[in-house]
Coordinates of C-alpha atoms (C1' of nucleotides) and ligand atoms in Angstrom, one line a residue:
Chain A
X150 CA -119.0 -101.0 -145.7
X151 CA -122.3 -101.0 -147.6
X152 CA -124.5 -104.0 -147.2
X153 CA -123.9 -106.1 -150.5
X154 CA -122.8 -110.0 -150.0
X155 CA -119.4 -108.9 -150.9
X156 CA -119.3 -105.6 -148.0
X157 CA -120.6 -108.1 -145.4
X158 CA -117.7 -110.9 -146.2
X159 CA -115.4 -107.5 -146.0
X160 CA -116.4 -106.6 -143.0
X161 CA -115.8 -109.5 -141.1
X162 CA -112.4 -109.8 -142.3
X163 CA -112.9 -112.2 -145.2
X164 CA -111.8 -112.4 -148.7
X165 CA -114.4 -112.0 -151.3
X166 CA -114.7 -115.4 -153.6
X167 CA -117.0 -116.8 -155.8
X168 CA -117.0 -119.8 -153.7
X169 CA -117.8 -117.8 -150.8
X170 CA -120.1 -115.7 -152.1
X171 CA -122.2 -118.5 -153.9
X172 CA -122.6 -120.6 -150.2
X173 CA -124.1 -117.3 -148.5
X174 CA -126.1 -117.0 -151.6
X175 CA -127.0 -120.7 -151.5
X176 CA -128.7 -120.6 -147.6
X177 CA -130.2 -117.7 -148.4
X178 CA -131.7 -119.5 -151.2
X179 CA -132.4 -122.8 -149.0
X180 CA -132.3 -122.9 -145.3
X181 CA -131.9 -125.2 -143.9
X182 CA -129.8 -126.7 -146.3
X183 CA -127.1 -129.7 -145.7
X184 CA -123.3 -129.2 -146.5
X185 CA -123.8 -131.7 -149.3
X186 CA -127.1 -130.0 -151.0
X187 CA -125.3 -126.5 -151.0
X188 CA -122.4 -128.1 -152.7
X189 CA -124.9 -129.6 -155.5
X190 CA -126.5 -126.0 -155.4
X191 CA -123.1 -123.9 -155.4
X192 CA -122.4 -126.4 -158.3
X193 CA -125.2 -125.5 -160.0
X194 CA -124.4 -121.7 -159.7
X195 CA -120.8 -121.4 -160.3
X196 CA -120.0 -124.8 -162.2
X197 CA -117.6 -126.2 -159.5
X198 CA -116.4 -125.7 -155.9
X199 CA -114.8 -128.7 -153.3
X200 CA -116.6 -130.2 -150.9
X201 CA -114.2 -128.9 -148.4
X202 CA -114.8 -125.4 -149.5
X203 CA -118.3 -125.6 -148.8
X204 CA -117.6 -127.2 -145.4
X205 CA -115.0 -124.1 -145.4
X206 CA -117.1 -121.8 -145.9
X207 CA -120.4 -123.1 -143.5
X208 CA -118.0 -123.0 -140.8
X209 CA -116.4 -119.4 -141.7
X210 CA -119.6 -118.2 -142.0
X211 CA -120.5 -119.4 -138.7
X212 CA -117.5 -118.5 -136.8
X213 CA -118.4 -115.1 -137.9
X214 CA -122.0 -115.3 -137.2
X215 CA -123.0 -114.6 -140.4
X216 CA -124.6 -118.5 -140.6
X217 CA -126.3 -120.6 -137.7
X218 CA -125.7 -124.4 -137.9
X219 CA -128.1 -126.6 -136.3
X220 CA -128.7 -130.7 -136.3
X221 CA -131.4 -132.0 -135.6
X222 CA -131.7 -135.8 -134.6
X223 CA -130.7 -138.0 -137.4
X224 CA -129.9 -135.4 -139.6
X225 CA -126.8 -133.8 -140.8
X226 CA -125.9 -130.4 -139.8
X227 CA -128.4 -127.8 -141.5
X228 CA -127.3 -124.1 -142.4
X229 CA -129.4 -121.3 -142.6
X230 CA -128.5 -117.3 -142.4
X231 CA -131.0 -116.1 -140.0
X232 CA -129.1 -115.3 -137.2
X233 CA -128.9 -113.1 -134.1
X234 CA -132.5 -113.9 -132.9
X235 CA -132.2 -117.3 -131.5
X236 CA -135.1 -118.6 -132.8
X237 CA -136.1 -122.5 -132.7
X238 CA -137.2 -125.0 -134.9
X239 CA -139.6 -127.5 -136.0
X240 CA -139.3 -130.8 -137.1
X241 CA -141.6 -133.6 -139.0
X242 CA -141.0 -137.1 -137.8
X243 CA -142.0 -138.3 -140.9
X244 CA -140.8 -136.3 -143.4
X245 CA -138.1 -134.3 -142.0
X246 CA -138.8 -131.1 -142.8
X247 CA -137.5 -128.3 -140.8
X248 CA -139.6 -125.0 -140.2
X249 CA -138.8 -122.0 -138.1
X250 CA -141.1 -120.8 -135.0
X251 CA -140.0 -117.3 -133.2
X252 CA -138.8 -117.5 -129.7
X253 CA -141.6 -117.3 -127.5
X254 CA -139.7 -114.7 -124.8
X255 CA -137.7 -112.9 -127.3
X256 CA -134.3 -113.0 -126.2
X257 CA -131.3 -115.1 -125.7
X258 CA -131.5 -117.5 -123.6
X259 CA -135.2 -117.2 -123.7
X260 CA -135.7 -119.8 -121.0
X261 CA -135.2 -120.3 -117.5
X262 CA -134.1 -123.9 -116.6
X263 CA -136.3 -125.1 -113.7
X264 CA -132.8 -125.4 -112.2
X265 CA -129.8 -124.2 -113.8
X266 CA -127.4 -126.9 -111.9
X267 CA -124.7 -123.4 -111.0
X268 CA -124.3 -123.6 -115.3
X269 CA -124.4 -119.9 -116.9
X270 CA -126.5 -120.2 -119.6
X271 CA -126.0 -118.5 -122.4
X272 CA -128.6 -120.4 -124.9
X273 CA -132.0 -122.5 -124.6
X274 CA -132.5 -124.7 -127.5
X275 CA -135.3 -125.4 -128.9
X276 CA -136.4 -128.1 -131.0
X277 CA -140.0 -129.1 -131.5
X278 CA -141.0 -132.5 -132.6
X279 CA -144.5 -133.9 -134.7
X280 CA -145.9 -134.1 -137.5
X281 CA -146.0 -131.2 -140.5
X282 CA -149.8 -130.6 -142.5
X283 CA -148.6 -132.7 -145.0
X284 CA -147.2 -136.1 -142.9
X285 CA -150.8 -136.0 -140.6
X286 CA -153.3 -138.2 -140.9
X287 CA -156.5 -137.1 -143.3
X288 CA -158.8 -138.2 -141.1
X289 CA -161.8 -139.5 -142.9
X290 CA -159.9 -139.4 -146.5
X291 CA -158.3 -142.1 -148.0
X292 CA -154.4 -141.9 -146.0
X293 CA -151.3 -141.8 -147.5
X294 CA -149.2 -144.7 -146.0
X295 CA -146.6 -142.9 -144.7
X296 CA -143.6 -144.3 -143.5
X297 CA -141.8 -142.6 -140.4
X298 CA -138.1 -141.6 -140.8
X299 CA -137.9 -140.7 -137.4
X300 CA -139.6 -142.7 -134.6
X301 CA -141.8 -141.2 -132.1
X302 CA -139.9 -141.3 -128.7
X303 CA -141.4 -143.0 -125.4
Chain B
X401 CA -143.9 -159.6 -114.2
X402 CA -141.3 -159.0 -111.6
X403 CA -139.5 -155.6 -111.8
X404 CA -135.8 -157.1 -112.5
X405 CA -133.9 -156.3 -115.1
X406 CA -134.6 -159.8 -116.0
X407 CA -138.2 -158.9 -115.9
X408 CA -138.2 -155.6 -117.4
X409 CA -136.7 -157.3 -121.0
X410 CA -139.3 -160.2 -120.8
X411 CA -142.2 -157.7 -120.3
X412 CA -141.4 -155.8 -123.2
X413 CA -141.0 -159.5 -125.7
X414 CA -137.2 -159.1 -125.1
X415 CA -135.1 -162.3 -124.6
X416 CA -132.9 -162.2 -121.6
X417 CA -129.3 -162.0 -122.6
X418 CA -126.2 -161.3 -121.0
X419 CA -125.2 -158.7 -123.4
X420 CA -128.6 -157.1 -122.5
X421 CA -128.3 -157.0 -119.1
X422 CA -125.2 -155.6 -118.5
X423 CA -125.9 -152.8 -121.3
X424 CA -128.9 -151.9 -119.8
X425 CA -127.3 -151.8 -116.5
X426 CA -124.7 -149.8 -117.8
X427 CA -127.0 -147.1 -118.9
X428 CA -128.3 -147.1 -115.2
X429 CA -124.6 -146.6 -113.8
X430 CA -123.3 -144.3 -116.2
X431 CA -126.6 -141.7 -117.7
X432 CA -125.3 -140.2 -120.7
X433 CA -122.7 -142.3 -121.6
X434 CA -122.1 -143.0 -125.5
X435 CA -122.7 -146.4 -127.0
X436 CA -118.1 -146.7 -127.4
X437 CA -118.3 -145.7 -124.0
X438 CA -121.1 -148.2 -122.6
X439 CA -119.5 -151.0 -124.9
X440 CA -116.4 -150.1 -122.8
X441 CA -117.8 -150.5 -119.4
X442 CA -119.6 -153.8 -121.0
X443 CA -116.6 -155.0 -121.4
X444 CA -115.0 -154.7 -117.9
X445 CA -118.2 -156.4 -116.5
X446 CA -118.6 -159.5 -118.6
X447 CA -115.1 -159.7 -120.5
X448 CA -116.4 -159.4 -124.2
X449 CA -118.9 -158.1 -126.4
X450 CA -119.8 -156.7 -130.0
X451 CA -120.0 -153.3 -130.6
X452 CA -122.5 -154.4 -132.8
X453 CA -124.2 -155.7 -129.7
X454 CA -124.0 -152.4 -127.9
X455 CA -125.6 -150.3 -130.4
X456 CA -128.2 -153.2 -131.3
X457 CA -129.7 -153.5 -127.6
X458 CA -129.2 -149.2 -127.2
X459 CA -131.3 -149.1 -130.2
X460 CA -134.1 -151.9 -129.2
X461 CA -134.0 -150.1 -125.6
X462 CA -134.8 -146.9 -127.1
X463 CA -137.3 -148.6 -129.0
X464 CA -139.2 -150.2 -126.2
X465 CA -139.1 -147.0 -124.2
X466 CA -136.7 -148.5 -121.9
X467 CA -134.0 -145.7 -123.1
X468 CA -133.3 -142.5 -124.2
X469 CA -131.3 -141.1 -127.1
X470 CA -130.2 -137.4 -126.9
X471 CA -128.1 -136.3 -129.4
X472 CA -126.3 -132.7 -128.7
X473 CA -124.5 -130.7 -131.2
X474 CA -120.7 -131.9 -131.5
X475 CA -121.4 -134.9 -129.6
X476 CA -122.4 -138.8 -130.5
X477 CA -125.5 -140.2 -129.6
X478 CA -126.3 -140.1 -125.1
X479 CA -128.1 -143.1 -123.5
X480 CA -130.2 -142.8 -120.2
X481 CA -132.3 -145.1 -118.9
X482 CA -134.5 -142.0 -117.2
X483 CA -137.8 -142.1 -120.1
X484 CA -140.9 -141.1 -119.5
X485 CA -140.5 -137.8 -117.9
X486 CA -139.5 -134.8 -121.1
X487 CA -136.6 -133.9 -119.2
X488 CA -134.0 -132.1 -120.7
X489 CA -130.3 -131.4 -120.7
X490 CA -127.6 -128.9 -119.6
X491 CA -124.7 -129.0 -121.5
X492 CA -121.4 -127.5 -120.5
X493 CA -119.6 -126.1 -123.7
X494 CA -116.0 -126.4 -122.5
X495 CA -116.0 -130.0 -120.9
X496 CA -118.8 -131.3 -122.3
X497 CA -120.6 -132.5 -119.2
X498 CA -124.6 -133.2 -119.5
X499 CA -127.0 -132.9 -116.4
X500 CA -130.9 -133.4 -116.5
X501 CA -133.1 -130.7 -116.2
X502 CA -136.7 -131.5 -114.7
X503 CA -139.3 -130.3 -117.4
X504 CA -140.2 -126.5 -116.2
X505 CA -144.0 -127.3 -117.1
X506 CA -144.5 -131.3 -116.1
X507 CA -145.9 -132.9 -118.8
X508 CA -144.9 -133.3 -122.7
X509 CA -145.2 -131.4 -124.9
X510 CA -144.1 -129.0 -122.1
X511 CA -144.0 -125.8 -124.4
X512 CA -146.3 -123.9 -126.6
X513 CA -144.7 -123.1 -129.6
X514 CA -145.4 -119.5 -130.6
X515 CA -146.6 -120.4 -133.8
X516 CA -147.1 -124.2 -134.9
X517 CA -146.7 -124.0 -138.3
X518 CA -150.3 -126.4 -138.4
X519 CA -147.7 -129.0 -137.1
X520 CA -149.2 -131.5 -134.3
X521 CA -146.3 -131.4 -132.0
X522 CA -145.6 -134.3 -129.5
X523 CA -142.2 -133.6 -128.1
X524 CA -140.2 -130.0 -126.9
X525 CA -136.5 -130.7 -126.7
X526 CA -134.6 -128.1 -125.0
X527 CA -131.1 -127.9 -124.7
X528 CA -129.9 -125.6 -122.8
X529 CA -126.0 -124.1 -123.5
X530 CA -123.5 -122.8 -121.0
X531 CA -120.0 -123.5 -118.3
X532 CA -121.0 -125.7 -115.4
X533 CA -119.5 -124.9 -112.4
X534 CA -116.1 -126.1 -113.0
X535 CA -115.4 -124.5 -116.1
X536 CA -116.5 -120.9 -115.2
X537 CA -114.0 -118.7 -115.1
X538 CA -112.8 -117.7 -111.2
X539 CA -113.1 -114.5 -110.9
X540 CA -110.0 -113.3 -108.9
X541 CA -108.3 -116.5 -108.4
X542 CA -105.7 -117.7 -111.2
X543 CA -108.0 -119.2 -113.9
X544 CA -107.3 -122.8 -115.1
X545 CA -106.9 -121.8 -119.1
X546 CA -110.1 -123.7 -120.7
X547 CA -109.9 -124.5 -124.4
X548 CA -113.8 -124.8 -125.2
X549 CA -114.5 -127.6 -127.1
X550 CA -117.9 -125.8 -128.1
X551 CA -117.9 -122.4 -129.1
X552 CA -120.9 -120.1 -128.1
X553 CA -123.1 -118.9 -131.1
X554 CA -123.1 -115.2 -131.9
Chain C
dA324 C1' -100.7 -103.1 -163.8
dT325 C1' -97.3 -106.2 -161.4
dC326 C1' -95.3 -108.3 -157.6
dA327 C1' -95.1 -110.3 -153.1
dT328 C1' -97.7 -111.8 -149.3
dT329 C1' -101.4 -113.9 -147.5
dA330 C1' -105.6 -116.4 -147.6
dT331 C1' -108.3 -119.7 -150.0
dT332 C1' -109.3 -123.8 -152.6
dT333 C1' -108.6 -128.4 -154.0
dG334 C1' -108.4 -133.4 -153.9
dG335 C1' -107.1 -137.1 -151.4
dA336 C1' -106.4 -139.4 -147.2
dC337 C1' -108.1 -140.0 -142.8
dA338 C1' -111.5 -140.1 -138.6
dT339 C1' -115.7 -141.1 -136.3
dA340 C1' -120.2 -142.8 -135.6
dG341 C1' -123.1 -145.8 -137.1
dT342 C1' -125.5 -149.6 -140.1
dC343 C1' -125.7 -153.9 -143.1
dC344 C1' -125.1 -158.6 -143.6
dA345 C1' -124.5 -163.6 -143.3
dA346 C1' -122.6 -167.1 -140.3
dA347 C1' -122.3 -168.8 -135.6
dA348 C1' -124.1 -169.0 -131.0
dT349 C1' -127.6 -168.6 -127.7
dT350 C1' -132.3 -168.4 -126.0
dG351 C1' -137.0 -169.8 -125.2
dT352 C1' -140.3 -173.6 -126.1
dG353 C1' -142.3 -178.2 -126.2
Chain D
dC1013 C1' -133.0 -182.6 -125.3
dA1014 C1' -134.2 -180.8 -129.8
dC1015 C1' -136.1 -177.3 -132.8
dA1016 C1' -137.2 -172.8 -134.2
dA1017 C1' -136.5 -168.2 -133.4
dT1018 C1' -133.7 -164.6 -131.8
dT1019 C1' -129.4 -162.6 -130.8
dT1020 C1' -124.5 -162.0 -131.3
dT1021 C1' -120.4 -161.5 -133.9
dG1022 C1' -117.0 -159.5 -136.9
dG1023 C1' -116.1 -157.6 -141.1
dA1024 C1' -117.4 -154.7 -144.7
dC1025 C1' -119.7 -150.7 -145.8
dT1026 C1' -121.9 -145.8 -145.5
dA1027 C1' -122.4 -141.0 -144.1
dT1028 C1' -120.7 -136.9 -142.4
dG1029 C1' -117.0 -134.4 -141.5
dT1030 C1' -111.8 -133.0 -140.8
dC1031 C1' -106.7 -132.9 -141.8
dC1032 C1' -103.1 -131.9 -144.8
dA1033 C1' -99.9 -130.1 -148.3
dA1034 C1' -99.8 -128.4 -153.0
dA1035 C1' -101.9 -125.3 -156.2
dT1036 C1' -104.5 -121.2 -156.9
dA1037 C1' -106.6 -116.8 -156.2
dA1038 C1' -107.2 -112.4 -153.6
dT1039 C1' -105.4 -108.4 -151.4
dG1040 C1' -102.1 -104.6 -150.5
dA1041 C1' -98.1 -102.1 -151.9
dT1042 C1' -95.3 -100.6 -155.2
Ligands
MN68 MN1 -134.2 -121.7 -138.8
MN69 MN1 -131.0 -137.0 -119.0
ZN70 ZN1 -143.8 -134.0 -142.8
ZN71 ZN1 -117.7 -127.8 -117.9

DNA sequence: ATCATTATTTGGACATAGTCCAAAATTGTG
DNA sequence: CACAATTTTGGACTATGTCCAAATAATGAT
């Protein structure tokens, strides 16, 4: 009923735990954040909570849209807790990072495919690919060698 | 030189194999197919081959710009041999099928994200959700009962 | 507060997709 | 044909995630 952690597991029909609570908590904290990083987090919270729980949790927590999973090329499945606007994402080819970017239109699905093959579409997803400030070339300035996790494509 | 298949793997410093051709063929037959599933249809054609194989030539392909990797949620890695062109992909969240979408704007990077985050972006993957034809729900005639395989997001 | 019921957590086994590696086979070259 | 370089093979291994049944914890009703 009110809008603490605890009121919003209630209200979507889920029992308040620590483990539960400390894995909202966590992608709060960090989104963007693998399974296995908000296990070492949660760990770090609460002194100890299964693997499975956290998976347990993520996909609770998604199931009840109060999490959004995406996953990215070459990555594992990333969590974070901004949900409901259907925003996109992007990504650094070279050092992975992962940054939000508003939809341009709005609203879900905030694209028209230039055909739509008879499919109702009820999401566009976005994922933009390059290079974050840090990964580009300095130009002139001495240049970190850099070396690409994930390949430019043709 | 030529444009064979034979041609096509020379050109790019790749020795002709068998295993090569028929994978790359296989690609061409089948768009979208996974690497299990193009080692399978490898096999029918020449009667044996690696799965290491498989993934080795998908993965030099890719690397030449012969092929292309798409990777959607739930789903192992997709091989096309259509490159070149930024299309992107309709997937159907019940069966699973995948069709190309022509790019809305032409060339790559076809969109503008709203906000770049000082990222130089080289790549806008769009994937766009929904039920193909087959699995949408028939209005008034008795509806075959679909178990999604992919849940829509809230 | 205590109990009974239900939901959650745990750890271990299992599944899937993919890579690493060294030996064997094949390809391209002279 | 013979040699060197590349590719293929099969088996082990890794990473990410799910399945399962027993143990534990949370909730609702006395
Ligand atoms: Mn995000
Ligand atoms: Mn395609
Ligand atoms: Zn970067
Ligand atoms: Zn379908």
């Amino acid at each position: 009923m009110d809008n603490s952690p605890e009121g919003l597991l209630r209200s979507h029909g889920l029992s308040v735990t620590a483990q539960r609570l400390t894995v909202l908590q966590t992608i709060t904290d960090y989104p963007h954040i693998t399974a296995d990083q908000a296990a070492e987090v949660a760990r770090k919270k609460i002194g100890a909570i299964s693997r499975q729980s956290v998976y347990d949790t993520l996909n609770t927590l998604v199931e009840k849209g109060l999490a959004r999973r995406i996953q990215p090329m070459d990555s594992p499945a990333l969590f974070e807790d901004r949900v409901g606007d259907n925003h996109h994402h992007l990504v650094c080819r070279s050092c992975g990072i992962v940054e939000d970017v508003d939809c341009s239109t709005g609203y879900r699905p905030c694209l028209q495919a230039s055909d739509d093959n008879n499919f109702i579409i009820d999401e566009a997803e976005v994922t933009y690919w390059g290079l974050c400030p840090k990964c580009q070339p300095k130009s002139t300035k001495s240049q970190a060698k850099q070396t690409p996790t994930r390949k430019a494509k043709s």
